[in-house]
Coordinates of C-alpha atoms and ligand atoms in Angstrom, one line a residue:
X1 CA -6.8 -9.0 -44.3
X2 CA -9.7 -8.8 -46.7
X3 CA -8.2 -8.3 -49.5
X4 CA -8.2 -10.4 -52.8
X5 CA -7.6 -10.6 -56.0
X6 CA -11.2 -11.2 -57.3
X7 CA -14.0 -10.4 -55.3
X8 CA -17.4 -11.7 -56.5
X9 CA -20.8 -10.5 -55.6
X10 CA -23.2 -13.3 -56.2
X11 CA -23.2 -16.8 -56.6
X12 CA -25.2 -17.9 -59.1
X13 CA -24.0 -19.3 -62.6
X14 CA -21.6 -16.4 -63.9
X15 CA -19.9 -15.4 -60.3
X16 CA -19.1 -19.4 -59.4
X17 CA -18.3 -20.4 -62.7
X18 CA -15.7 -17.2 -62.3
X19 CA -14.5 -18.0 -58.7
X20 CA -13.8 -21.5 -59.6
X21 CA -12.0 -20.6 -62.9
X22 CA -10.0 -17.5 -60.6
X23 CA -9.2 -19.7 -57.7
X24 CA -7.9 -22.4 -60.4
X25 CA -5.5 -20.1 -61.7
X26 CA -4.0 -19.0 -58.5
X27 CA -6.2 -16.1 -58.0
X28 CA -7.0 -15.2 -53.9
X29 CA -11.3 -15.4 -54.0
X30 CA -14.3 -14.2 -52.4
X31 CA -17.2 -15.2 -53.5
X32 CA -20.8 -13.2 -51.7
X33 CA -24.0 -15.0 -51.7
X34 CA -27.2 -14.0 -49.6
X35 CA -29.1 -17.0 -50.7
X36 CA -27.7 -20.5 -51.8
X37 CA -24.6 -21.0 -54.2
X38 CA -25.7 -22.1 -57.6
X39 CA -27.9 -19.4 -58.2
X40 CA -31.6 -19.5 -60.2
X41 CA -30.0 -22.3 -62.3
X42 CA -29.4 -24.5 -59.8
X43 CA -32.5 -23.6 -57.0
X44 CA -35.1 -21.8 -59.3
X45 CA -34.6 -22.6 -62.8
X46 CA -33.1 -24.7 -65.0
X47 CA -32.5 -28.3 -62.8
X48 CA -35.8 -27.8 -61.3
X49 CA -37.7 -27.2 -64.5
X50 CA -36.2 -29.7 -66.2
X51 CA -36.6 -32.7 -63.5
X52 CA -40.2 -31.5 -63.4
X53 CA -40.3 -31.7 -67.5
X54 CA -38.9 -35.4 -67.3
X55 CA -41.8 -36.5 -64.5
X56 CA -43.8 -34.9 -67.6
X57 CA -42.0 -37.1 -70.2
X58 CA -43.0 -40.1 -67.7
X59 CA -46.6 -39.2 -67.3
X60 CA -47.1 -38.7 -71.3
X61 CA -45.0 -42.2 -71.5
X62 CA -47.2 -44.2 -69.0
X63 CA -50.7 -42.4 -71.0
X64 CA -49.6 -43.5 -74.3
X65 CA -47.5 -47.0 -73.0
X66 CA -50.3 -49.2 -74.8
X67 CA -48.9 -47.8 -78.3
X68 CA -45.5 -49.0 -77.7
X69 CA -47.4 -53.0 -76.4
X70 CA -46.6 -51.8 -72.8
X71 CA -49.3 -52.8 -70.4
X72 CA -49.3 -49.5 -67.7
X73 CA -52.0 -47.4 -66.4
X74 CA -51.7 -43.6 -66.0
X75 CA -53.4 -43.1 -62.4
X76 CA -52.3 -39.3 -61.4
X77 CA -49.5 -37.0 -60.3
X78 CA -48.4 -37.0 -56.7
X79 CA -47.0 -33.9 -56.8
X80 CA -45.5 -34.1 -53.5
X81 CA -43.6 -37.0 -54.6
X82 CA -42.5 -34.9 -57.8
X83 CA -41.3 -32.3 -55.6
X84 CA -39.2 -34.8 -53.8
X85 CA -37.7 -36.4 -56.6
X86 CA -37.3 -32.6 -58.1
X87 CA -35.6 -31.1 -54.9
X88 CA -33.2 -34.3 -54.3
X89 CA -31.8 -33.6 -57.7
X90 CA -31.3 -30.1 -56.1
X91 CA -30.0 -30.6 -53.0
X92 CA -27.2 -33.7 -54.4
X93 CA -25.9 -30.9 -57.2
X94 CA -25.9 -28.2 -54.3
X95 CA -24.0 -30.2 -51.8
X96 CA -21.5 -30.8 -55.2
X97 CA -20.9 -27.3 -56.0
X98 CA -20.2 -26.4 -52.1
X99 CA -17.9 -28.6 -51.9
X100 CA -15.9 -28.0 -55.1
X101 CA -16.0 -24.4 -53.5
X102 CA -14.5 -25.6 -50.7
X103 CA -12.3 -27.4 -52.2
X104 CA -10.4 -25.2 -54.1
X105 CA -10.1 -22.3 -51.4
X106 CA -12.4 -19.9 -52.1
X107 CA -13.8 -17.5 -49.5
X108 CA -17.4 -18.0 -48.8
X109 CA -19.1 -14.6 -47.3
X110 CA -23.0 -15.6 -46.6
X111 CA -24.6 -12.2 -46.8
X112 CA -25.7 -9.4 -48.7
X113 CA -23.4 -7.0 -50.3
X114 CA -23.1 -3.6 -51.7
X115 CA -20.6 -2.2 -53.7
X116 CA -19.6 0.9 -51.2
X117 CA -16.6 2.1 -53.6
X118 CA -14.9 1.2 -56.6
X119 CA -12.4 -1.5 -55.4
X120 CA -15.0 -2.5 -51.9
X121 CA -17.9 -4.7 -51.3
X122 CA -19.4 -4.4 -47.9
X123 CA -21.2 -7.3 -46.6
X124 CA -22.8 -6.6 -42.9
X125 CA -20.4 -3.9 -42.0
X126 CA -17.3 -6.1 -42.9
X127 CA -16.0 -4.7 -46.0
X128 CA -13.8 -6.9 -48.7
X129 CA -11.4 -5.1 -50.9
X130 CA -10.5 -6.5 -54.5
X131 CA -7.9 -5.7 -56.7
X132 CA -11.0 -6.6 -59.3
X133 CA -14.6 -6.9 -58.4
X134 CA -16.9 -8.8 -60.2
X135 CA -20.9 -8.2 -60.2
X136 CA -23.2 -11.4 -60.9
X137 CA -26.1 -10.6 -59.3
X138 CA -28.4 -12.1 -61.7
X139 CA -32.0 -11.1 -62.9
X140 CA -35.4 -11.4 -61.2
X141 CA -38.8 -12.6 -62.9
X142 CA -40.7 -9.3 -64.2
X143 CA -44.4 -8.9 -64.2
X144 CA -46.5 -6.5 -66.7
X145 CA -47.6 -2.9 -64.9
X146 CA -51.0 -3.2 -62.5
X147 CA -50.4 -7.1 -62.8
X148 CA -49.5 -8.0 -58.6
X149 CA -47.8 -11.1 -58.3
X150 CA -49.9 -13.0 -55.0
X151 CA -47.9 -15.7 -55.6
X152 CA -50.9 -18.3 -55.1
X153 CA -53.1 -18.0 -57.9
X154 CA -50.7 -15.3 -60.0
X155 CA -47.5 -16.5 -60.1
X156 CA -43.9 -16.4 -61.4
X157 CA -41.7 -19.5 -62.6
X158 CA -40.4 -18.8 -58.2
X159 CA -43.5 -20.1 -57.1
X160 CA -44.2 -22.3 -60.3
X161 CA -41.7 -24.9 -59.2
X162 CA -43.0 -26.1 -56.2
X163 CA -46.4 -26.2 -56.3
X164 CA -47.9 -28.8 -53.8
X165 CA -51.1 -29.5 -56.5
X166 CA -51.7 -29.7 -60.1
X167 CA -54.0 -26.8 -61.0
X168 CA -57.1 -27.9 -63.5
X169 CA -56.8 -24.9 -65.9
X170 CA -54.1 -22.6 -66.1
X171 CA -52.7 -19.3 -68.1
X172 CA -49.3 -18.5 -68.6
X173 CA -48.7 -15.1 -69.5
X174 CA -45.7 -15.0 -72.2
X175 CA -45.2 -17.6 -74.6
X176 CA -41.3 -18.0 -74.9
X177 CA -38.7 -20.5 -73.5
X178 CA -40.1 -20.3 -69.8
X179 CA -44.0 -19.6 -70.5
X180 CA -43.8 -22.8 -73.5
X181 CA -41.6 -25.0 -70.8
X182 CA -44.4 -24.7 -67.9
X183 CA -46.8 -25.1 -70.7
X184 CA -45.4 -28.6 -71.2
X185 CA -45.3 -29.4 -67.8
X186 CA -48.6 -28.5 -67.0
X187 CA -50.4 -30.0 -70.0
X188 CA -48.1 -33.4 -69.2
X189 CA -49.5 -33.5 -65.4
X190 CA -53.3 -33.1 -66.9
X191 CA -54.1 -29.4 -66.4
X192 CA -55.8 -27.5 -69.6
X193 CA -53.2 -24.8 -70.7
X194 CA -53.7 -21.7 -72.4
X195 CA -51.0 -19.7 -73.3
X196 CA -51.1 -15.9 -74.4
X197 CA -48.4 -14.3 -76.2
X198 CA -47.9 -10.8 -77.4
X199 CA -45.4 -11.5 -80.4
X200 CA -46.8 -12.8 -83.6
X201 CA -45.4 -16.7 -82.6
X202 CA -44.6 -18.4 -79.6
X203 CA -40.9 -18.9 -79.0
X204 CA -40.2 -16.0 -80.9
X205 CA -36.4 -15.9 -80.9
X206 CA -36.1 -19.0 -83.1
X207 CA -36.3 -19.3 -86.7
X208 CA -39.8 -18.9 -87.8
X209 CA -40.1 -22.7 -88.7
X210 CA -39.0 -24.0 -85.7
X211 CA -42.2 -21.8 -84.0
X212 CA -44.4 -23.1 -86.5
X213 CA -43.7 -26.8 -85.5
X214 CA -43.4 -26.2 -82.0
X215 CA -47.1 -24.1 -82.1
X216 CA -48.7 -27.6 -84.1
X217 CA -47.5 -30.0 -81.8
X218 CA -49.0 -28.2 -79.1
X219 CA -52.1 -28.0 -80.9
X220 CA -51.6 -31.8 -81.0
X221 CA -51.0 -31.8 -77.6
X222 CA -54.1 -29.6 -76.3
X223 CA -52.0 -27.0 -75.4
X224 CA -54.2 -23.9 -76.6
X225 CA -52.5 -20.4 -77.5
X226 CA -53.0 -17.0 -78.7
X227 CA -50.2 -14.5 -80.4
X228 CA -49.8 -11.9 -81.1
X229 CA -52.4 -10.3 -78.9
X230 CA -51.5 -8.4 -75.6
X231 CA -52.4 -8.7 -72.5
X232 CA -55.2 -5.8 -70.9
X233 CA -56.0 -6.7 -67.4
X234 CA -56.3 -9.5 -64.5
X235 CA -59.1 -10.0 -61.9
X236 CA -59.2 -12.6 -59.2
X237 CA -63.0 -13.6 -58.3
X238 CA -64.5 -17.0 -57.0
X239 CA -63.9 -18.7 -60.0
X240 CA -60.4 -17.8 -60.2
X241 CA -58.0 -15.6 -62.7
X242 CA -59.8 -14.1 -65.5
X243 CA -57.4 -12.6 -67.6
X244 CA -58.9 -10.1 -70.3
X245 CA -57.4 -9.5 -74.0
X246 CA -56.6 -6.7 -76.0
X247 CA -59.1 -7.6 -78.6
X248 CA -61.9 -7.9 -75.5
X249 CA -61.1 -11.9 -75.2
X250 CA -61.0 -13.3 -71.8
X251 CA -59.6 -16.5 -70.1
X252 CA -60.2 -17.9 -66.4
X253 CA -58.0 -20.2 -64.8
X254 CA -57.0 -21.1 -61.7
X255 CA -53.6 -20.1 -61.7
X256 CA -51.8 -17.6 -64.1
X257 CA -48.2 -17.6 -64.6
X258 CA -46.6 -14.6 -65.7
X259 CA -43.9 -15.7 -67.9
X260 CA -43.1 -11.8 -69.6
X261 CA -38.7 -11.8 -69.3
X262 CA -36.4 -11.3 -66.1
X263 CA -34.8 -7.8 -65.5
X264 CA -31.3 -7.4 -64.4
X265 CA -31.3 -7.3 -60.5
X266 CA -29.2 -4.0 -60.0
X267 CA -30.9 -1.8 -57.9
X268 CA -29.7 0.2 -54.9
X269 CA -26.7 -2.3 -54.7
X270 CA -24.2 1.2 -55.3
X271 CA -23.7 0.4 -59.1
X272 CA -25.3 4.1 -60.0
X273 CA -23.1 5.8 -57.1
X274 CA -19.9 4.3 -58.4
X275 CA -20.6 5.9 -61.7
X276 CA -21.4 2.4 -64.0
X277 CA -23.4 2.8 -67.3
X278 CA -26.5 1.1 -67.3
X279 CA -29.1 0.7 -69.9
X280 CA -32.8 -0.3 -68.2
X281 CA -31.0 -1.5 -65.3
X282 CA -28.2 -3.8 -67.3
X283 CA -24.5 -3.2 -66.8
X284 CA -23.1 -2.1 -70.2
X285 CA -20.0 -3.8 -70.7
X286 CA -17.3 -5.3 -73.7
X287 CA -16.5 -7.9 -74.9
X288 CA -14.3 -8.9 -72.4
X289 CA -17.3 -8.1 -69.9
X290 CA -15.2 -5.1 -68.7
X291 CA -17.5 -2.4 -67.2
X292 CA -16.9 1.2 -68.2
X293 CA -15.1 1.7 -64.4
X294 CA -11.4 -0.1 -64.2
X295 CA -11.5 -3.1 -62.2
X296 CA -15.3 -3.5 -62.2
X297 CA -16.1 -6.6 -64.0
X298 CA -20.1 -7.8 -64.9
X299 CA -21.4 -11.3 -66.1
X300 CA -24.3 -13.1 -66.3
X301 CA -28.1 -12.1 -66.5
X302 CA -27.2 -8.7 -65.3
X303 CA -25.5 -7.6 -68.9
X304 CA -27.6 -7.9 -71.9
X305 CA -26.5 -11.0 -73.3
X306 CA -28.6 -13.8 -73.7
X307 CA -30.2 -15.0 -70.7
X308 CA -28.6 -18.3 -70.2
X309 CA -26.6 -20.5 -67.4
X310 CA -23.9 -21.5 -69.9
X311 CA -23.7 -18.0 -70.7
X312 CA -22.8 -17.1 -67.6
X313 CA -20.4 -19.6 -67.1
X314 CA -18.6 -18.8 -70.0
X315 CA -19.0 -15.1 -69.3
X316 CA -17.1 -16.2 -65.3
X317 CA -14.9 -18.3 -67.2
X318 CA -13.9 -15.1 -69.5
X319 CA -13.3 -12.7 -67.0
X320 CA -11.2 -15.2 -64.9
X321 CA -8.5 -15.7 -67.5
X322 CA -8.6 -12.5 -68.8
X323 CA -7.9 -11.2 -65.1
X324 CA -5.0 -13.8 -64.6
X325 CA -3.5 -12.6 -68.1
X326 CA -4.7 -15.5 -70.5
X327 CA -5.8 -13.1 -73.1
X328 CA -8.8 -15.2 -73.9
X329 CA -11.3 -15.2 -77.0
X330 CA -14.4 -13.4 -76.4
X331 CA -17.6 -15.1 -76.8
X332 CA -19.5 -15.5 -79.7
X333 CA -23.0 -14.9 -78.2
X334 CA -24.5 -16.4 -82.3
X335 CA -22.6 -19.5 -81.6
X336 CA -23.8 -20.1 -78.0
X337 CA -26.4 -23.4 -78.0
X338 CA -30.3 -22.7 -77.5
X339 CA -32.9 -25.3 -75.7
X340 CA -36.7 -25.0 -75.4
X341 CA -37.0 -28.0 -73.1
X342 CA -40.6 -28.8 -74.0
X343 CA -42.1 -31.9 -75.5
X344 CA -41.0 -31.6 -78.1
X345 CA -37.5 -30.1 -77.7
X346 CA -36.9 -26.8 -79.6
X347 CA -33.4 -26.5 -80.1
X348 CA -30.9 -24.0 -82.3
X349 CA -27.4 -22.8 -82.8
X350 CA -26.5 -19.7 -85.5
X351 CA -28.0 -17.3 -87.5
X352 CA -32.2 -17.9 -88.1
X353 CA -33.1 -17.3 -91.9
X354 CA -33.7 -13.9 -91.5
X355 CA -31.0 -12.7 -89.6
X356 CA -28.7 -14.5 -91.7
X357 CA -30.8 -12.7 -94.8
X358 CA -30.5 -9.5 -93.0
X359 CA -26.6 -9.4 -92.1
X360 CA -26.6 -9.7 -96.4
X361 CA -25.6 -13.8 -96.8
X362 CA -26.9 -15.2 -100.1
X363 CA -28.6 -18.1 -98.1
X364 CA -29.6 -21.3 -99.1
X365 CA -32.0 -23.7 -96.4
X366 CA -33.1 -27.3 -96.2
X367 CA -35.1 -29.0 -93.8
X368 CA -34.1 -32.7 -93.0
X369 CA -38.1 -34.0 -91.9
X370 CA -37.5 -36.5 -88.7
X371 CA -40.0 -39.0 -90.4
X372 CA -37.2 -40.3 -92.8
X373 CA -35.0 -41.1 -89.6
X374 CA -35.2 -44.4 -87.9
X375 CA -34.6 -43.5 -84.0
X376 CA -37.6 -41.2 -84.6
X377 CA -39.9 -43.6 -85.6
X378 CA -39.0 -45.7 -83.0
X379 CA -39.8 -42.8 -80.6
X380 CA -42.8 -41.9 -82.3
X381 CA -41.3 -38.1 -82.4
X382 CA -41.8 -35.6 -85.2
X383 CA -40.0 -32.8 -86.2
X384 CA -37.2 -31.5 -88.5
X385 CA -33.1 -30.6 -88.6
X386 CA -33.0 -27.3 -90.6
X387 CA -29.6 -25.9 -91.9
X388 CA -29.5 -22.5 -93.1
X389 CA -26.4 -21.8 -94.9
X390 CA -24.4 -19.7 -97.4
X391 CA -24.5 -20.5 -100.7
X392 CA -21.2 -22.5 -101.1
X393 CA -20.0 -21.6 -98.0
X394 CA -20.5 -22.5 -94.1
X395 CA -23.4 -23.5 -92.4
X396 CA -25.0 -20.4 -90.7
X397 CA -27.3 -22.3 -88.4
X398 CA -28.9 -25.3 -87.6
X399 CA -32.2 -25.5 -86.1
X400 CA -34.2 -28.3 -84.5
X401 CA -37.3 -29.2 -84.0
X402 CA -38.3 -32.7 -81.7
X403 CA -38.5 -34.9 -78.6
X404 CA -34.4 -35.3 -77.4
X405 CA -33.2 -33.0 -79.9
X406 CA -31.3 -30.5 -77.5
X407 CA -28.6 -33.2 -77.1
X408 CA -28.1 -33.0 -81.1
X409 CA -26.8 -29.2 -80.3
X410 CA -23.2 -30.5 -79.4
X411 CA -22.4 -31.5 -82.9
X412 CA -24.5 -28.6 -84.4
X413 CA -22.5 -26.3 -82.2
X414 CA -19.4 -27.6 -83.5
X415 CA -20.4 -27.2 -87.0
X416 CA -21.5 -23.7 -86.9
X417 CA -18.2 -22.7 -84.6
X418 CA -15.9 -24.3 -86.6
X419 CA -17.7 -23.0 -89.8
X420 CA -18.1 -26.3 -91.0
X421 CA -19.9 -26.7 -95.0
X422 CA -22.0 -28.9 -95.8
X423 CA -18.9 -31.0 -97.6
X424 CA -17.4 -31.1 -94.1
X425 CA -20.1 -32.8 -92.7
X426 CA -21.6 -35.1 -95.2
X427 CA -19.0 -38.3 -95.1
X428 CA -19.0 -38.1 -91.0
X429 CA -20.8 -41.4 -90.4
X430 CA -23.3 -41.1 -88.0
X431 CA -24.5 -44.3 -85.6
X432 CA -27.9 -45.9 -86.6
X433 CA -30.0 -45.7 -85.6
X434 CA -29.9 -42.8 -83.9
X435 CA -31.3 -39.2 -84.0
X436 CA -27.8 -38.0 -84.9
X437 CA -27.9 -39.6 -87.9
X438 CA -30.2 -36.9 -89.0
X439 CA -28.3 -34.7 -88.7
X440 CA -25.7 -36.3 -91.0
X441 CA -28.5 -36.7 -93.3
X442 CA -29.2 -33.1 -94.2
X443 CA -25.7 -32.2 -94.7
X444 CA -25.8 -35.3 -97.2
X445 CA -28.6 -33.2 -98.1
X446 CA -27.3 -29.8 -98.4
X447 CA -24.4 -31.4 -100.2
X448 CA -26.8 -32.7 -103.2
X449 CA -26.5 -36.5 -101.9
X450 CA -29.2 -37.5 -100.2
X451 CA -29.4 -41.2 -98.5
X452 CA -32.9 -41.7 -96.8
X453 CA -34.7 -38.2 -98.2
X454 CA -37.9 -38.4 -100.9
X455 CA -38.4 -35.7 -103.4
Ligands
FAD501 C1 -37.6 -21.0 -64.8 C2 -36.2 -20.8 -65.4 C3 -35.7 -21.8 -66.2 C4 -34.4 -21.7 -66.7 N1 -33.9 -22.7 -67.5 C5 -32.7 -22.6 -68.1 C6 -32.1 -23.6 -68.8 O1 -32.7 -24.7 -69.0 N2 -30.9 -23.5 -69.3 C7 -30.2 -22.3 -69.2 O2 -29.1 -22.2 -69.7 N3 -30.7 -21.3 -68.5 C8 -31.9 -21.4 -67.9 N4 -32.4 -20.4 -67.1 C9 -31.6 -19.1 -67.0 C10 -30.5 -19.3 -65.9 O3 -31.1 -19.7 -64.7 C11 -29.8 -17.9 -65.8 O4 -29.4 -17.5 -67.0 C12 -28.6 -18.0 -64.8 O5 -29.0 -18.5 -63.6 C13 -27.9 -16.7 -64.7 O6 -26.9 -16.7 -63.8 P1 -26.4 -15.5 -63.0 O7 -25.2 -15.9 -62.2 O8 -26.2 -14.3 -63.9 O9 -27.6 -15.1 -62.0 P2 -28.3 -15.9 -60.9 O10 -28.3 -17.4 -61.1 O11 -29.6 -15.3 -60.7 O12 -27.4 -15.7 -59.6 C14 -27.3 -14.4 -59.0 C15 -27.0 -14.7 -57.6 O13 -26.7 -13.4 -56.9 C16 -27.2 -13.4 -55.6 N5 -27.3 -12.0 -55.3 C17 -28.0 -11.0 -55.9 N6 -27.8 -9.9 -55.2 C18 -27.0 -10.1 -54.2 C19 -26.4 -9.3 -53.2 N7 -26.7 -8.0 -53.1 N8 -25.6 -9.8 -52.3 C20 -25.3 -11.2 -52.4 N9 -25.8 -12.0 -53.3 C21 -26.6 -11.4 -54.2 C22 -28.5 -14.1 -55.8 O14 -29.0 -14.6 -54.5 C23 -28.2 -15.2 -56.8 O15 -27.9 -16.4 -56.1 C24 -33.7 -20.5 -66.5 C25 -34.2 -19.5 -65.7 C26 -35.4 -19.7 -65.2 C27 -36.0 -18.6 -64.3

């Protein structure tokens, strides 16, 4: 019999995270996938961008070694041997996940499916009935209108992540979390980087401070950009891409990334014909990820929540236990934690100054400069801990600025869930040295008692 309790279409982040969470709590599971469990996370996106980041952070270590008394030559990137390294962190985390599938009794249907009622997902002419369905089938990389992806010299992130060379000069198209991660990885493996941005700042979701000191140390860097200026046109000649501005600039490279946003993946998989609401191609759900049709369930880069793996996770997670009758919480998208994995690290939790000014908080701010913490110094990083809170009340959000700093988000994700003040936080001792102890620091700050702060 094909029938279960939960059947998922898609395996990526949000439909594994909620078959293992359903097949945990005694839930019958199938889980559809036409590619490869795990998703774009796991294959496409966030492991292999950030192994190819860290054979960055090695290159830029080796180049400046002599600074630290280290006696070591940069010579070039193999990227062959990157890819390697890059795809054995893949294929280890891959074999993991099918196995914990495996492991805990869930269905696996290889395939692609359709959703042919509202209880029925047909993959090659078998059909699987659920007494819920839920749809994760993810998002896809978006390009601009008249702008053909070739996938040699113009490119997506897809084709991005395992290129066989190291292209001299390059363009990305887009200048947020994606376009400013490449960016990194580029400039690290010696290519000359320009990136283009329509928006008035690169990473344009953070707090404006956080752009600013991202946009100098890629100045510092080499890493050229323009903002807030759009994109006209793209021609492909004997030189390469040339890419032509708004304002009549133009740029040639050899390879242009287009880095513009990923759209829901939605169409003609039946979600119109069953009657779901959609908004540009999103499922519209609640806050329990309920669709507007009973029993049809959505998660992950397919509803318009933010864009993340740990989103969807927690999205699966949610509809899992709210299916088996736990009556969970639902998510607090402003508390969820937010990495730019560049060098350096851009990372945030919480409101940013102005939306915190717009939803009507009397805010107060203070920014905790990394050059008054020790572990800093001994990395040679720069950058800052920003809290932006109410005026004696919680902290509304912490932002961060700075090589490592994305692993400082656990505590700063604690402070801003469990509304934590400034008070709270201050008499926590913090290890030294460490970059953590920064982060004790500007609460000392924010609670008037400064330790290691000037002025
Ligand atoms: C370059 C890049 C870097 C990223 N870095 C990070 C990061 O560092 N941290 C982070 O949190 N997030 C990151 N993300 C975002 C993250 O990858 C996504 O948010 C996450 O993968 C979304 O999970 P999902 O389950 O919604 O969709 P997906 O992971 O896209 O999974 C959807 C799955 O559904 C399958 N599918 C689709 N249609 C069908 C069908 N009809 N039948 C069967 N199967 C189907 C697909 O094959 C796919 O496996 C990154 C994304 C990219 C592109």
């Amino acid at each position: 019999m094909n029938e279960f309790d939960l059947v998922i279409l898609g395996g990526g982040s949000g439909g594994y995270a909620c078959a293992l969470r359903g097949a945990q709590l005694g839930l019958s599971v199938v889980l559809i996938e036409q590619d490869k469990v795990g998703g774009t996370c796991l294959h496409r996106g966030c492991i292999p961008t950030k192994a190819l980041l860290h054979a960055g952070e090695i290159a830029d270590d080796t180049r400046h070694a002599a600074e630290f008394g280290v006696n070591a030559q940069f010579i070039s990137i193999d990227m062959l041997a990157v890819n390697a390294y890059k795809d054995g962190v893949i294929s280890k985390l891959h074999k993991g996940l099918q196995g914990l599938v495996k492991s805990r009794n869930i269905t696996y249907v290889e395939g692609h499916g359709k959703l042919v009622s509202k209880n029925q997902i047909e993959v090659n002419g078998t059909v699987y009935t659920g007494k819920n369905i839920v749809l994760a089938t993810g998002s896809y990389a978006k390009t601009l209108p008249g702008l053909e992806i070739d996938g040699t010299q113009i490119i997506t992130s897809n084709e991005a992540m395992s290129m066989d060379y190291v292209p001299k000069k390059v363009i990305v198209l887009g200048g947020g979390v994606i376009g400013c991660e490449f960016a990194s990885v580029w400039s690290s493996f010696g290519a000359e980087v320009t990136i283009i941005e329509g928006l008035p700042r690169l990473v344009a979701l953070e707090d404006e401070s956080s752009s600013k000191q991202l946009e100098r140390a890629f100045r510092k860097r080499g890493i050229k950009f323009e903002v807030g200026v759009k994109f006209a046109s793209a021609t492909k000649g004997p030189e390469g891409v040339t890419v032509t501005l708004e304002n009549g600039a133009t740029h040639t490279a050899d390879v242009l990334l287009v880095a513009v946003g990923r759209g829901p993946v939605s169409a003609n998989l039946g979600y119109e014909e069953q009657g779901l609401t959609m908004d540009r191609g999103y499922l519209i759900v609640d806050n329990k990820c309920r669709t507007n049709v009973p029993g049809i369930w959505a998660v992950g880069d397919l509803i318009p929540t933010l864009q993340l793996a740990h989103v969807g996770f927690a999205e699966g997670i949610l509809v899992a236990e709210e299916i088996a009758g736990l009556n969970p919480r639902p998510i607090n998208y402003d508390g969820v934690p937010r990495v730019t994995y560049s060098e350096p690290e851009v990372a945030s939790v919480g409101l940013t100054t102005a939306a915190a000014k717009e939803r009507g908080y009397d805010v107060v701010e203070l920014s905790y400069d990394l050059a008054g913490n020790g572990k800093a110094n001994i990395l040679k990083t720069a950058g800052s801990i920003k809290l932006v809170a109410q005026k004696n009340g919680p902290v509304l959000g912490v932002h961060m600025v700075g090589s490592r700093v994305g692993e400082l988000l656990a505590e700063a994700q604690l402070i801003y869930n469990w509304e934590a003040t400034a008070d709270d936080v201050a008499p926590l001792i913090h290890a030294h040295p460490t970059l953590s102890e920064a982060m004790g620091e500007a609460h000392m700050a924010l609670a008037g008692k400064p330790l290691h702060a000037h002025g």
